[in-house]
XYZ file of C-alpha atoms in Angstrom:
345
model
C 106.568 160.549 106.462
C 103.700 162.360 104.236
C 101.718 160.760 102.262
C 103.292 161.580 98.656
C 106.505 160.296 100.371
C 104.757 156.792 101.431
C 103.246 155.814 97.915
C 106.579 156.521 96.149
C 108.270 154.405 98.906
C 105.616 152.247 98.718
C 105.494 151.883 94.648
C 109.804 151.322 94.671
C 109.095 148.473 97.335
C 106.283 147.099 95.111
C 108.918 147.182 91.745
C 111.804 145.578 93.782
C 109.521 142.735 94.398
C 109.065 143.188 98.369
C 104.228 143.330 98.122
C 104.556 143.075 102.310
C 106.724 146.041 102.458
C 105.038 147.415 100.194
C 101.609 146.833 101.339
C 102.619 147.948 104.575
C 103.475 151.797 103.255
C 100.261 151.817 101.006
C 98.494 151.360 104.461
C 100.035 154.161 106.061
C 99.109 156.136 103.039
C 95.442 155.063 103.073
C 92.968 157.841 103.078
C 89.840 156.254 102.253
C 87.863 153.642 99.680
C 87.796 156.308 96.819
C 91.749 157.750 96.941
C 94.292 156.274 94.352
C 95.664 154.589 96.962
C 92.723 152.355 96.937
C 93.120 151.125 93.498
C 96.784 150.366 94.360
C 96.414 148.345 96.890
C 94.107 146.077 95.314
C 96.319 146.391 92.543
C 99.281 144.934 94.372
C 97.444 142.555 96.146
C 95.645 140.836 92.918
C 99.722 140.969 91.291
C 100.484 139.323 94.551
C 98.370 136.227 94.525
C 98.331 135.770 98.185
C 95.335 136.879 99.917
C 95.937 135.138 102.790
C 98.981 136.900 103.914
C 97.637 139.878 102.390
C 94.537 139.827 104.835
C 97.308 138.562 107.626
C 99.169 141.720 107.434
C 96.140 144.127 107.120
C 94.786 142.882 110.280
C 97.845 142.953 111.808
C 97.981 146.778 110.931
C 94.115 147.679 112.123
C 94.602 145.550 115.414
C 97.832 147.683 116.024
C 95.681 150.834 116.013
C 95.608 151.932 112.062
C 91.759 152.209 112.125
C 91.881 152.800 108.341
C 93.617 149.445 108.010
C 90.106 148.225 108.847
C 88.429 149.834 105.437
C 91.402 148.080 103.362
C 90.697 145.388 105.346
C 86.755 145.460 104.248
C 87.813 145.782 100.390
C 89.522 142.807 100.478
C 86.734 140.626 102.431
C 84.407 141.748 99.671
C 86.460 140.647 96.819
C 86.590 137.156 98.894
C 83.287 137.128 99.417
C 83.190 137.790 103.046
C 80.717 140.867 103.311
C 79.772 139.892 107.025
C 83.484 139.885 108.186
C 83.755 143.132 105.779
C 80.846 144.313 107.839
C 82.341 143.934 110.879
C 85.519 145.635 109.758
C 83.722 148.754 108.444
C 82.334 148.563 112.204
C 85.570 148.611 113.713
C 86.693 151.373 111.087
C 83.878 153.431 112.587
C 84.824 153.058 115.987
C 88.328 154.259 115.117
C 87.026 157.393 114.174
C 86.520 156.767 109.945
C 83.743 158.250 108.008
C 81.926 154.902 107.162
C 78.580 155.634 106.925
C 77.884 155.420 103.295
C 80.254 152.537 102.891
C 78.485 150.510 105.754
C 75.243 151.153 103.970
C 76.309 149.970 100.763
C 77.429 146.720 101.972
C 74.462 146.088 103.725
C 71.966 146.921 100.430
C 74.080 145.158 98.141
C 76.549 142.717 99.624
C 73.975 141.609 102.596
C 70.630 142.489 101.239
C 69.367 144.027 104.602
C 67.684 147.104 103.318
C 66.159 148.424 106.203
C 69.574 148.592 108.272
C 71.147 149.943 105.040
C 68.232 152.940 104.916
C 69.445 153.922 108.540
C 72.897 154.563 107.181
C 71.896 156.314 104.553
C 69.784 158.668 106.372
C 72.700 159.132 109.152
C 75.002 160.079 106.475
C 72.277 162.852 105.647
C 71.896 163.742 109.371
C 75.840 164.211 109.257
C 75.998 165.930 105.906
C 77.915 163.990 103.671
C 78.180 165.410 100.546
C 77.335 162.066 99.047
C 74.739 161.295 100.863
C 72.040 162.509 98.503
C 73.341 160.672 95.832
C 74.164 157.468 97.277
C 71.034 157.447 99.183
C 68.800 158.264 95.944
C 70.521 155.834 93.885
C 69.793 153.182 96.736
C 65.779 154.558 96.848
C 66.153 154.064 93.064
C 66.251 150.243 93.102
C 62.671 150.052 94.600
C 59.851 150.464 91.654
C 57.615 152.156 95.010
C 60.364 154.811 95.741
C 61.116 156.554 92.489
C 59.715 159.863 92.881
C 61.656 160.196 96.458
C 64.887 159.134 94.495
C 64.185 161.702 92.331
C 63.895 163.789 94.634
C 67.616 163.265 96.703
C 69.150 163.089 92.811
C 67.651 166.843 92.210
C 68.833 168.090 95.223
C 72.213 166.271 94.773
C 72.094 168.374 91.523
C 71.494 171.551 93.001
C 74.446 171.091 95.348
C 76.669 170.720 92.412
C 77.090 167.010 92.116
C 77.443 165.778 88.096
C 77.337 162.689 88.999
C 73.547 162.798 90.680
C 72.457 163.944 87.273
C 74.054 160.717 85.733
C 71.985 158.324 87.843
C 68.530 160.966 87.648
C 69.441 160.157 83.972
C 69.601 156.911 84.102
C 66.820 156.254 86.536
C 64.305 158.924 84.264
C 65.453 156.405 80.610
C 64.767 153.317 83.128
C 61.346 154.024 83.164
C 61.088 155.160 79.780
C 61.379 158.597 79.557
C 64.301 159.046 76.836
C 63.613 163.032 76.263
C 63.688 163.555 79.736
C 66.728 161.904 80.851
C 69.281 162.906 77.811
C 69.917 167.145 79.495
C 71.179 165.318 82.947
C 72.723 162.494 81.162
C 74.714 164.676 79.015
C 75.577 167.059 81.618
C 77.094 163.781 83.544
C 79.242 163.004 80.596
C 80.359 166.508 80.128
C 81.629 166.309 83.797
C 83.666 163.556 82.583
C 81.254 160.965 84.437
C 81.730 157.621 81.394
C 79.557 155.606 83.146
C 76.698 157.106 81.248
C 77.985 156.181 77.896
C 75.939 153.356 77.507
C 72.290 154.642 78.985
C 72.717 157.931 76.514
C 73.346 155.578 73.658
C 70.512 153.838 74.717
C 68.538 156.995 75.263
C 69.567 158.558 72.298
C 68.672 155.507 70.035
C 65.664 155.517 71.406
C 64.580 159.259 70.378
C 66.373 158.330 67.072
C 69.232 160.042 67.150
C 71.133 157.043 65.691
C 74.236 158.515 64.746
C 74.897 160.231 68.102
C 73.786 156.815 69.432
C 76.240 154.764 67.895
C 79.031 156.877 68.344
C 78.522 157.067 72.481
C 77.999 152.998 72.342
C 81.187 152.703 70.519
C 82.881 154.727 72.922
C 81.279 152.448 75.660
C 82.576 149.435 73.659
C 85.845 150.752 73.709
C 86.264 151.113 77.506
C 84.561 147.815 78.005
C 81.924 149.124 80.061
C 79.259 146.716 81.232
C 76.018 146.422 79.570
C 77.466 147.480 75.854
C 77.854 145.209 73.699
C 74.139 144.173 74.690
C 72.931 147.818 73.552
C 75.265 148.188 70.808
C 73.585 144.741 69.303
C 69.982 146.684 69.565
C 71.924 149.224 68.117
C 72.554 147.630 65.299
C 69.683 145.345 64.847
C 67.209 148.523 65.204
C 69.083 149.719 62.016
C 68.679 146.647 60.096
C 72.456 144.980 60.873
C 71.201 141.850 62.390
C 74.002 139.692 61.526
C 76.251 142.078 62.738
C 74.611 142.303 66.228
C 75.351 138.384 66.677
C 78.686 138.711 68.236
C 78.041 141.599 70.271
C 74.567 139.576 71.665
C 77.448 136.674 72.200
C 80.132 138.977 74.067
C 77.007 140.489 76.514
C 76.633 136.698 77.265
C 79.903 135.744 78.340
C 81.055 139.636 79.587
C 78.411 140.689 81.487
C 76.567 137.727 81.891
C 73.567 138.946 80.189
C 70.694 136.197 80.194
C 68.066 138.747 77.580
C 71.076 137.859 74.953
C 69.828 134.401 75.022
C 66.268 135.559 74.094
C 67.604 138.171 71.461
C 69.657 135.832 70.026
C 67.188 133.012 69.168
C 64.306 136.055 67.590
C 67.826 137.276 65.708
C 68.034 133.450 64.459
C 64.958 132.978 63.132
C 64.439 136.163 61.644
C 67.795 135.277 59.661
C 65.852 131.663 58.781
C 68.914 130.130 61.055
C 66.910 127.315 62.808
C 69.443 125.426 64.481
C 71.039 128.271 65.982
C 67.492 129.437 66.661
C 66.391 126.674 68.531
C 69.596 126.184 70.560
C 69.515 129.944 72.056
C 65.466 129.461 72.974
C 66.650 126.242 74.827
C 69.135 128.535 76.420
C 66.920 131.045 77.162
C 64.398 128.549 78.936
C 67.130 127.024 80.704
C 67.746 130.408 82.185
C 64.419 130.712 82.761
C 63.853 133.721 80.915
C 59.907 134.246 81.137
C 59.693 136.180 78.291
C 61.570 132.740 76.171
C 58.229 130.336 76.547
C 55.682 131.288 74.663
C 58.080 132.423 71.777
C 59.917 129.180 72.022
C 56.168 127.761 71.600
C 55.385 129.522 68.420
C 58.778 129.205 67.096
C 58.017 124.639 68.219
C 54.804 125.422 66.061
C 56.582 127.189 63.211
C 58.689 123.908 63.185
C 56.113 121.564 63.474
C 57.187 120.293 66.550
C 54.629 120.730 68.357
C 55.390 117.805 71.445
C 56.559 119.779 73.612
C 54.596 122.985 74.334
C 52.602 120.933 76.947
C 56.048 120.896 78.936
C 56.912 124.402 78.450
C 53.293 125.412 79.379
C 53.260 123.503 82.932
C 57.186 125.147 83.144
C 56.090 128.841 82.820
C 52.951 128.158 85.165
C 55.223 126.819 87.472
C 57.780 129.802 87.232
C 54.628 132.425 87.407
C 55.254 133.289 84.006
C 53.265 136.379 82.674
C 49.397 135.312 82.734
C 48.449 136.564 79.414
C 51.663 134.865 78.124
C 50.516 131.271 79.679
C 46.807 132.024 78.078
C 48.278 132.200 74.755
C 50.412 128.854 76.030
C 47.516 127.337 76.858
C 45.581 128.237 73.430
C 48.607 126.887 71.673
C 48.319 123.236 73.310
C 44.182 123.231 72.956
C 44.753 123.764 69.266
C 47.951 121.138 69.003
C 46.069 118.067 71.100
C 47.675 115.991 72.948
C 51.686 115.061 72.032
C 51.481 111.610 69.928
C 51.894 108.652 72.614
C 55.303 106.828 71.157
């Protein structure tokens, strides 16, 4: 049966209510981790609730010889949280004959934090000429502050070879370390290629050389397809153009979206600028209980401010204990010199 064939089959067993049957055809049509098929499955599985039988069936199908039943198999180990049993699927997927490599290298940078296991992948995945090797393998190189100028490196000759989306991540990887002007040409050329990941870096990028309107615009965009990191730019969006209390619930929705512990930070200075002390003290204790380094020593001043002054000893002995920036824990220490010791009750 060809392939078309087996996803319609498989999409009227999915509407009559039959997610084995279905499953089973979606399998069969499987022809690797970045087809629409992909997305369907998991799809269909998260509609069907049942993971278990779900992961019952797929193994059932990559025991009886479907060696890309193994790579469905992985996807749904990660999204349990299984990334050594997705490992060893991907392995098994490998020895069936399926192109792996850059798969098995991801999971082992960013599922299993083994980096140097992860680099041999990468660099096999070159040896075999994958045409995303460059760009995988420069985005990994990417996430280590030593190995920039090699990423850069892969990302340009991903470029060269024709691939948009290297010039999205040389983008994002050039604003990163602060070079705005620099990054915008291969960030723009990303988005032209339809790449929308890079909607929130250019807004970002373009705020920062001060094209504000431009900025703004892309941000929105970003807000609108609820990509991560957003709302947390769109909020210094808005409070580098003066619309503090507008930025509030855009600080709030990076918090509970994307998890975003700066907000905490953000919000408190955002607090007190707008003379809102309770709210301002509530995000710094937020902030410190995150453990935000950058949260102590304005917590301190903001304790000062307040004239509560009892307990910059504690946060002082916190940040030293957290290894807290050293001219940051000077300044803590200057702070509790000139304040004495708290008041004994």
């Amino acid at each position: 049966m060809a392939e078309d064939t087996l996803e319609a089959e498989a999409e009227r067993q999915r509407a009559a209510g039959n997610p084995g049957a279905a499953l089973t055809l979606y399998l069969r049509a499987w022809a690797g981790p970045d087809d629409e098929v992909a997305e369907r499955i998991l799809d269909l599985v998260e509609e069907w609730g049942d993971f278990d039988a779900a992961l019952e069936l797929t193994s059932a199908a990559a025991e009886a010889g479907d060696a890309g039943a193994y790579e469905v198999l992985a996807d749904l180990l990660l999204r349990l949280d299984r990334p050594e049993d997705a490992l060893a699927a991907l392995e098994r997927a490998a020895r069936g004959g399926r192109d792996v490599t850059l798969w098995t290298a991801a999971v082992l940078a960013d599922e299993i934090g083994d980096r140097t296991r992860a680099e041999e992948f990468y660099r096999q995945a070159l040896a075999e000429k994958n045409p995303r090797a460059l760009n995988d393998y420069g985005v990994f190189l990417s996430m280590d502050d030593e190995r920039l100028d090699e990423a850069a490196e892969l990302l340009g000759r991903a470029i060269g070879d024709g691939d948009t989306k290297a010039a999205g991540n040389l983008g994002s990887l050039l604003a990163d370390q602060g070079e705005y002007e620099e990054a915008l040409p291969w960030l723009h050329k990303a988005l032209d290629a339809g790449h929308r990941f890079v909607l929130v870096v250019l807004g970002e990028a373009e705020n920062a050389t001060g094209a504000r309107e431009a900025a703004g615009g892309h941000l929105r965009e970003a807000l609108a397809e609820e990509l991560p990191g957003a709302h947390f730019a769109y909020a210094l969006h808005l409070v580098d153009g003066g619309a503090e209390q507008e930025a509030v619930p855009h600080y709030e929705a990076a918090i509970e979206r994307d998890g975003e512990v700066n907000a905490y930070l953000n919000l408190a200075l955002l607090h007190e600028d707008l003379q809102q002390w309770e709210q301002a003290d509530r995000r710094y204790q937020e902030a410190i209980g995150h453990q935000d380094g950058d949260a102590y020593l304005h917590y301190a001043q903001f304790l000062v401010e307040q004239g509560r002054t009892g307990r910059i000893g504690e946060l002082l002995a916190e940040a030293v204990r957290l290894d807290v920036d050293p001219e940051d824990i000077e300044e803590l220490r200057a702070l509790v010199d000139q304040e004495g010791p708290a008041p004994v009750s």
